[in-house]
Amino acid sequence: MSTTLVRNGTVVTAADRYQADVYIDRGVITLIGQGLNLPADTVIDASGQLVLPGGIDVHTHLDMPFGGTTSADDFESGTIAAAHGGTTTLIDFAIQGFGEGLYPAFEGWMKRAEGKAVVDYAFHMIVRELTDQVSGEMDKMVRHEGLTSFKLFMAYPGVFMVDDATIFKALLRTRENGGLICMHAENGGVIDILVKEALRKGQTAPKYHALTRPTRAEGEATGRAIALAEMAGVPIYIVHLSCSDALEKVKQARDMGLPAYAETCPQYLFLSYDDYEKPGFEGAKYVMSPPLREKWNQEALWKGLVKNDLQVVSTDHCPFCMNEPPQKQIGKDDFSKIPNGAPGIETRLMLVWDGGVRTGKIDMHRFVEIVSTSPAKMFGLWPKKGTIAVGSDGDMVLFDPDKETTLSAKTHHMKVDYNPYEGRVVKGGPAVVLSRGEVVVDHGEFKGKKGRGQFVKRQPGKPLVP
Ligand code: URP
Ligand code: ZN
Ligand code: ZN
């Protein structure tokens, strides 16, 4: 095992900014100081660059069977793309099989990642059936396996959706075991009826995916999820929040002092309903749930990030190819069959820096907070991950605020044949990326090794985010 010295950079955390050298010994930061004069196996000059904690993406779907196919990135290609974009830890989802406990899913997803991932990873567990045995296994996941969060769905009837009683039971269980429930909050019953009605009228184009998933359906489910968590007396985390209707529910709860938390994603900050109106089948690129919203919602979401009503930006990376292979095409004649999801694991930091920091909406400390520190604090990874401090892992991004990138499927590393931001020029991006002190990306060149990524056991307990 080796030592790395990163010299002359500007260290930026959620709280601090200072010139310093950072010394990493066997993966862990052991010294931070000025003019460190130590021998090291690797010495990196970070002059002119910001030294940020590695990005943490708490919502990805690699190698995920869904919508009659499997997401296009596996744990190798997906984590390589993540590393290129400055993300050094991700939390993916294991899915409980029908009629099964949680262990087959946990072991199955460990196998999917092992020997492939190039950066560190953890799992949330998607719970589909909550028997007494499964409730007991939730405890074991939290206490023994370091898997401390569970995703439940209020949408996708027959696939993932669970009823309120199941949600309430799972919430109560986290009061005992210190886990956290993550909620996909859309009213699946209402949406199901709207989808059937649209199809009956012959409305089959991709845009009807959005038109049958109104913001009220997300707002209602968000409010209900928070109310259930309040009755259970536990925190709740709303995933991929897309619109003002849902944000209002989170805001109201937080104003009442309830521990309600939420993430949004770059697609909701930068894309909009207008993308569904693109010609032909183009709109399928943006079929995801919740769908893209009218543009005015973006300003509300940014305000939510500024005011900490939203604490995290994750990606919900769930890529399906348009043509090679034809995955989105499964729903060519029926929008309800288009596999839901879009790529984004590689572009999160660049987009949020360019659209957030460069425009003056947030400062660079808030940037670090929403892409790294709060995700770590929310999900039991901090202070091992999410900051630059003695004792933390040497996960770092040497970030060049002047680097210009044209986002494109021609150059990205995600294994998907389109980029939702095709042609968009962003300023500010990762120059060098280190995972536990090892350089994994050096000026666009991948230097890591397949399988070097490690499973990270997480700490249970209340989110450490204010
Ligand atoms: O459309 C989406 N979001 N696909 C991934 C599954 C989910 O609900 O997160
Ligand atoms: Zn979801
Ligand atoms: Zn998702």
PDB file of N, CA, C and O in Angstrom, residues 105-151:
ATOM      1  N   ALA A 105     -31.315 -10.827  -2.026  1.00  0.00           N
ATOM      2  CA  ALA A 105     -31.095  -9.584  -2.769  1.00  0.00           C
ATOM      3  C   ALA A 105     -29.752  -8.968  -2.389  1.00  0.00           C
ATOM      4  O   ALA A 105     -28.966  -8.548  -3.254  1.00  0.00           O
ATOM      5  N   PHE A 106     -29.475  -8.926  -1.104  1.00  0.00           N
ATOM      6  CA  PHE A 106     -28.211  -8.336  -0.638  1.00  0.00           C
ATOM      7  C   PHE A 106     -27.026  -9.089  -1.245  1.00  0.00           C
ATOM      8  O   PHE A 106     -26.110  -8.495  -1.829  1.00  0.00           O
ATOM      9  N   GLU A 107     -27.089 -10.427  -1.138  1.00  0.00           N
ATOM     10  CA  GLU A 107     -25.967 -11.227  -1.659  1.00  0.00           C
ATOM     11  C   GLU A 107     -25.872 -11.110  -3.181  1.00  0.00           C
ATOM     12  O   GLU A 107     -24.777 -11.017  -3.748  1.00  0.00           O
ATOM     13  N   GLY A 108     -27.033 -11.080  -3.836  1.00  0.00           N
ATOM     14  CA  GLY A 108     -27.047 -10.971  -5.299  1.00  0.00           C
ATOM     15  C   GLY A 108     -26.423  -9.666  -5.770  1.00  0.00           C
ATOM     16  O   GLY A 108     -25.623  -9.651  -6.724  1.00  0.00           O
ATOM     17  N   TRP A 109     -26.776  -8.572  -5.110  1.00  0.00           N
ATOM     18  CA  TRP A 109     -26.224  -7.288  -5.557  1.00  0.00           C
ATOM     19  C   TRP A 109     -24.749  -7.139  -5.181  1.00  0.00           C
ATOM     20  O   TRP A 109     -23.988  -6.505  -5.891  1.00  0.00           O
ATOM     21  N   MET A 110     -24.350  -7.770  -4.071  1.00  0.00           N
ATOM     22  CA  MET A 110     -22.914  -7.767  -3.729  1.00  0.00           C
ATOM     23  C   MET A 110     -22.137  -8.447  -4.870  1.00  0.00           C
ATOM     24  O   MET A 110     -21.077  -7.978  -5.275  1.00  0.00           O
ATOM     25  N   LYS A 111     -22.713  -9.519  -5.389  1.00  0.00           N
ATOM     26  CA  LYS A 111     -22.036 -10.250  -6.492  1.00  0.00           C
ATOM     27  C   LYS A 111     -21.980  -9.394  -7.760  1.00  0.00           C
ATOM     28  O   LYS A 111     -21.023  -9.441  -8.512  1.00  0.00           O
ATOM     29  N   ARG A 112     -23.061  -8.644  -8.015  1.00  0.00           N
ATOM     30  CA  ARG A 112     -23.072  -7.804  -9.221  1.00  0.00           C
ATOM     31  C   ARG A 112     -21.942  -6.780  -9.191  1.00  0.00           C
ATOM     32  O   ARG A 112     -21.381  -6.411 -10.226  1.00  0.00           O
ATOM     33  N   ALA A 113     -21.627  -6.291  -7.962  1.00  0.00           N
ATOM     34  CA  ALA A 113     -20.641  -5.205  -7.851  1.00  0.00           C
ATOM     35  C   ALA A 113     -19.213  -5.718  -7.682  1.00  0.00           C
ATOM     36  O   ALA A 113     -18.264  -5.126  -8.213  1.00  0.00           O
ATOM     37  N   GLU A 114     -19.091  -6.819  -6.944  1.00  0.00           N
ATOM     38  CA  GLU A 114     -17.764  -7.355  -6.611  1.00  0.00           C
ATOM     39  C   GLU A 114     -16.948  -7.656  -7.863  1.00  0.00           C
ATOM     40  O   GLU A 114     -17.445  -8.252  -8.811  1.00  0.00           O
ATOM     41  N   GLY A 115     -15.679  -7.263  -7.827  1.00  0.00           N
ATOM     42  CA  GLY A 115     -14.801  -7.553  -8.956  1.00  0.00           C
ATOM     43  C   GLY A 115     -15.019  -6.637 -10.138  1.00  0.00           C
ATOM     44  O   GLY A 115     -14.353  -6.753 -11.164  1.00  0.00           O
ATOM     45  N   LYS A 116     -15.993  -5.735 -10.032  1.00  0.00           N
ATOM     46  CA  LYS A 116     -16.283  -4.823 -11.147  1.00  0.00           C
ATOM     47  C   LYS A 116     -16.099  -3.355 -10.764  1.00  0.00           C
ATOM     48  O   LYS A 116     -15.526  -2.575 -11.527  1.00  0.00           O
ATOM     49  N   ALA A 117     -16.646  -2.966  -9.610  1.00  0.00           N
ATOM     50  CA  ALA A 117     -16.685  -1.540  -9.257  1.00  0.00           C
ATOM     51  C   ALA A 117     -15.268  -0.971  -9.140  1.00  0.00           C
ATOM     52  O   ALA A 117     -14.372  -1.625  -8.595  1.00  0.00           O
ATOM     53  N   VAL A 118     -15.094   0.243  -9.612  1.00  0.00           N
ATOM     54  CA  VAL A 118     -13.775   0.895  -9.532  1.00  0.00           C
ATOM     55  C   VAL A 118     -13.747   1.971  -8.441  1.00  0.00           C
ATOM     56  O   VAL A 118     -12.691   2.484  -8.111  1.00  0.00           O
ATOM     57  N   VAL A 119     -14.909   2.353  -7.929  1.00  0.00           N
ATOM     58  CA  VAL A 119     -14.951   3.238  -6.751  1.00  0.00           C
ATOM     59  C   VAL A 119     -15.846   2.562  -5.703  1.00  0.00           C
ATOM     60  O   VAL A 119     -16.501   1.556  -5.983  1.00  0.00           O
ATOM     61  N   ASP A 120     -15.868   3.153  -4.503  1.00  0.00           N
ATOM     62  CA  ASP A 120     -16.571   2.504  -3.392  1.00  0.00           C
ATOM     63  C   ASP A 120     -18.090   2.616  -3.545  1.00  0.00           C
ATOM     64  O   ASP A 120     -18.599   3.557  -4.158  1.00  0.00           O
ATOM     65  N   TYR A 121     -18.794   1.678  -2.926  1.00  0.00           N
ATOM     66  CA  TYR A 121     -20.236   1.600  -3.123  1.00  0.00           C
ATOM     67  C   TYR A 121     -20.915   1.041  -1.882  1.00  0.00           C
ATOM     68  O   TYR A 121     -20.281   0.390  -1.040  1.00  0.00           O
ATOM     69  N   ALA A 122     -22.189   1.311  -1.801  1.00  0.00           N
ATOM     70  CA  ALA A 122     -23.035   0.749  -0.740  1.00  0.00           C
ATOM     71  C   ALA A 122     -24.387   0.464  -1.378  1.00  0.00           C
ATOM     72  O   ALA A 122     -24.592   0.743  -2.569  1.00  0.00           O
ATOM     73  N   PHE A 123     -25.307  -0.071  -0.588  1.00  0.00           N
ATOM     74  CA  PHE A 123     -26.652  -0.365  -1.122  1.00  0.00           C
ATOM     75  C   PHE A 123     -27.741   0.127  -0.185  1.00  0.00           C
ATOM     76  O   PHE A 123     -27.609   0.036   1.030  1.00  0.00           O
ATOM     77  N   HIS A 124     -28.825   0.648  -0.783  1.00  0.00           N
ATOM     78  CA  HIS A 124     -30.115   0.712  -0.117  1.00  0.00           C
ATOM     79  C   HIS A 124     -30.813  -0.603  -0.501  1.00  0.00           C
ATOM     80  O   HIS A 124     -30.472  -1.219  -1.503  1.00  0.00           O
ATOM     81  N   MET A 125     -31.847  -0.971   0.261  1.00  0.00           N
ATOM     82  CA  MET A 125     -32.625  -2.161  -0.098  1.00  0.00           C
ATOM     83  C   MET A 125     -34.033  -1.730  -0.503  1.00  0.00           C
ATOM     84  O   MET A 125     -34.717  -1.034   0.258  1.00  0.00           O
ATOM     85  N   ILE A 126     -34.465  -2.149  -1.691  1.00  0.00           N
ATOM     86  CA  ILE A 126     -35.859  -1.920  -2.096  1.00  0.00           C
ATOM     87  C   ILE A 126     -36.706  -3.037  -1.504  1.00  0.00           C
ATOM     88  O   ILE A 126     -36.482  -4.221  -1.802  1.00  0.00           O
ATOM     89  N   VAL A 127     -37.643  -2.667  -0.624  1.00  0.00           N
ATOM     90  CA  VAL A 127     -38.498  -3.659   0.036  1.00  0.00           C
ATOM     91  C   VAL A 127     -39.838  -3.705  -0.701  1.00  0.00           C
ATOM     92  O   VAL A 127     -40.491  -2.673  -0.889  1.00  0.00           O
ATOM     93  N   ARG A 128     -40.228  -4.911  -1.126  1.00  0.00           N
ATOM     94  CA  ARG A 128     -41.491  -5.058  -1.867  1.00  0.00           C
ATOM     95  C   ARG A 128     -42.559  -5.799  -1.072  1.00  0.00           C
ATOM     96  O   ARG A 128     -43.749  -5.653  -1.341  1.00  0.00           O
ATOM     97  N   GLU A 129     -42.120  -6.654  -0.144  1.00  0.00           N
ATOM     98  CA  GLU A 129     -43.069  -7.413   0.693  1.00  0.00           C
ATOM     99  C   GLU A 129     -42.520  -7.430   2.114  1.00  0.00           C
ATOM    100  O   GLU A 129     -41.366  -7.850   2.323  1.00  0.00           O
ATOM    101  N   LEU A 130     -43.358  -6.991   3.056  1.00  0.00           N
ATOM    102  CA  LEU A 130     -42.858  -6.852   4.426  1.00  0.00           C
ATOM    103  C   LEU A 130     -43.557  -7.853   5.352  1.00  0.00           C
ATOM    104  O   LEU A 130     -44.498  -7.514   6.053  1.00  0.00           O
ATOM    105  N   THR A 131     -43.076  -9.078   5.338  1.00  0.00           N
ATOM    106  CA  THR A 131     -43.572 -10.083   6.294  1.00  0.00           C
ATOM    107  C   THR A 131     -42.839  -9.868   7.622  1.00  0.00           C
ATOM    108  O   THR A 131     -41.899  -9.073   7.701  1.00  0.00           O
ATOM    109  N   ASP A 132     -43.238 -10.622   8.645  1.00  0.00           N
ATOM    110  CA  ASP A 132     -42.544 -10.529   9.939  1.00  0.00           C
ATOM    111  C   ASP A 132     -41.074 -10.925   9.785  1.00  0.00           C
ATOM    112  O   ASP A 132     -40.188 -10.326  10.388  1.00  0.00           O
ATOM    113  N   GLN A 133     -40.864 -11.950   8.953  1.00  0.00           N
ATOM    114  CA  GLN A 133     -39.476 -12.391   8.743  1.00  0.00           C
ATOM    115  C   GLN A 133     -38.642 -11.273   8.092  1.00  0.00           C
ATOM    116  O   GLN A 133     -37.510 -11.000   8.486  1.00  0.00           O
ATOM    117  N   VAL A 134     -39.252 -10.600   7.114  1.00  0.00           N
ATOM    118  CA  VAL A 134     -38.528  -9.525   6.419  1.00  0.00           C
ATOM    119  C   VAL A 134     -38.256  -8.356   7.380  1.00  0.00           C
ATOM    120  O   VAL A 134     -37.178  -7.754   7.347  1.00  0.00           O
ATOM    121  N   SER A 135     -39.223  -8.074   8.265  1.00  0.00           N
ATOM    122  CA  SER A 135     -38.999  -7.022   9.257  1.00  0.00           C
ATOM    123  C   SER A 135     -37.770  -7.342  10.101  1.00  0.00           C
ATOM    124  O   SER A 135     -36.937  -6.464  10.371  1.00  0.00           O
ATOM    125  N   GLY A 136     -37.648  -8.601  10.495  1.00  0.00           N
ATOM    126  CA  GLY A 136     -36.485  -9.025  11.283  1.00  0.00           C
ATOM    127  C   GLY A 136     -35.202  -8.870  10.471  1.00  0.00           C
ATOM    128  O   GLY A 136     -34.149  -8.494  10.998  1.00  0.00           O
ATOM    129  N   GLU A 137     -35.304  -9.147   9.175  1.00  0.00           N
ATOM    130  CA  GLU A 137     -34.112  -9.020   8.323  1.00  0.00           C
ATOM    131  C   GLU A 137     -33.716  -7.561   8.108  1.00  0.00           C
ATOM    132  O   GLU A 137     -32.544  -7.266   7.882  1.00  0.00           O
ATOM    133  N   MET A 138     -34.701  -6.671   8.179  1.00  0.00           N
ATOM    134  CA  MET A 138     -34.350  -5.238   8.112  1.00  0.00           C
ATOM    135  C   MET A 138     -33.389  -4.906   9.264  1.00  0.00           C
ATOM    136  O   MET A 138     -32.390  -4.220   9.076  1.00  0.00           O
ATOM    137  N   ASP A 139     -33.719  -5.418  10.451  1.00  0.00           N
ATOM    138  CA  ASP A 139     -32.839  -5.180  11.612  1.00  0.00           C
ATOM    139  C   ASP A 139     -31.436  -5.723  11.350  1.00  0.00           C
ATOM    140  O   ASP A 139     -30.435  -5.077  11.648  1.00  0.00           O
ATOM    141  N   LYS A 140     -31.407  -6.934  10.801  1.00  0.00           N
ATOM    142  CA  LYS A 140     -30.090  -7.563  10.557  1.00  0.00           C
ATOM    143  C   LYS A 140     -29.282  -6.778   9.526  1.00  0.00           C
ATOM    144  O   LYS A 140     -28.066  -6.642   9.630  1.00  0.00           O
ATOM    145  N   MET A 141     -29.984  -6.278   8.488  1.00  0.00           N
ATOM    146  CA  MET A 141     -29.284  -5.468   7.473  1.00  0.00           C
ATOM    147  C   MET A 141     -28.610  -4.264   8.143  1.00  0.00           C
ATOM    148  O   MET A 141     -27.448  -3.956   7.886  1.00  0.00           O
ATOM    149  N   VAL A 142     -29.392  -3.600   9.011  1.00  0.00           N
ATOM    150  CA  VAL A 142     -28.872  -2.388   9.654  1.00  0.00           C
ATOM    151  C   VAL A 142     -27.746  -2.735  10.626  1.00  0.00           C
ATOM    152  O   VAL A 142     -26.686  -2.096  10.616  1.00  0.00           O
ATOM    153  N   ARG A 143     -27.983  -3.740  11.450  1.00  0.00           N
ATOM    154  CA  ARG A 143     -27.048  -4.008  12.559  1.00  0.00           C
ATOM    155  C   ARG A 143     -25.812  -4.799  12.142  1.00  0.00           C
ATOM    156  O   ARG A 143     -24.730  -4.592  12.680  1.00  0.00           O
ATOM    157  N   HIS A 144     -25.988  -5.712  11.184  1.00  0.00           N
ATOM    158  CA  HIS A 144     -24.864  -6.603  10.857  1.00  0.00           C
ATOM    159  C   HIS A 144     -24.221  -6.323   9.503  1.00  0.00           C
ATOM    160  O   HIS A 144     -23.047  -6.596   9.320  1.00  0.00           O
ATOM    161  N   GLU A 145     -25.020  -5.831   8.548  1.00  0.00           N
ATOM    162  CA  GLU A 145     -24.479  -5.724   7.185  1.00  0.00           C
ATOM    163  C   GLU A 145     -24.095  -4.302   6.807  1.00  0.00           C
ATOM    164  O   GLU A 145     -23.555  -4.067   5.729  1.00  0.00           O
ATOM    165  N   GLY A 146     -24.416  -3.322   7.643  1.00  0.00           N
ATOM    166  CA  GLY A 146     -24.097  -1.930   7.304  1.00  0.00           C
ATOM    167  C   GLY A 146     -24.945  -1.405   6.165  1.00  0.00           C
ATOM    168  O   GLY A 146     -24.592  -0.422   5.510  1.00  0.00           O
ATOM    169  N   LEU A 147     -26.075  -2.069   5.925  1.00  0.00           N
ATOM    170  CA  LEU A 147     -27.042  -1.565   4.933  1.00  0.00           C
ATOM    171  C   LEU A 147     -28.151  -0.905   5.755  1.00  0.00           C
ATOM    172  O   LEU A 147     -28.942  -1.601   6.403  1.00  0.00           O
ATOM    173  N   THR A 148     -28.182   0.411   5.753  1.00  0.00           N
ATOM    174  CA  THR A 148     -28.961   1.119   6.773  1.00  0.00           C
ATOM    175  C   THR A 148     -30.153   1.903   6.214  1.00  0.00           C
ATOM    176  O   THR A 148     -30.775   2.657   6.950  1.00  0.00           O
ATOM    177  N   SER A 149     -30.450   1.732   4.922  1.00  0.00           N
ATOM    178  CA  SER A 149     -31.581   2.486   4.365  1.00  0.00           C
ATOM    179  C   SER A 149     -32.377   1.604   3.406  1.00  0.00           C
ATOM    180  O   SER A 149     -31.824   0.703   2.761  1.00  0.00           O
ATOM    181  N   PHE A 150     -33.673   1.914   3.303  1.00  0.00           N
ATOM    182  CA  PHE A 150     -34.618   1.066   2.566  1.00  0.00           C
ATOM    183  C   PHE A 150     -35.470   1.957   1.694  1.00  0.00           C
ATOM    184  O   PHE A 150     -35.983   2.976   2.161  1.00  0.00           O
ATOM    185  N   LYS A 151     -35.613   1.568   0.412  1.00  0.00           N
ATOM    186  CA  LYS A 151     -36.482   2.372  -0.457  1.00  0.00           C
ATOM    187  C   LYS A 151     -37.835   1.689  -0.581  1.00  0.00           C
ATOM    188  O   LYS A 151     -37.910   0.474  -0.848  1.00  0.00           O
TER     189      LYS A 151
END
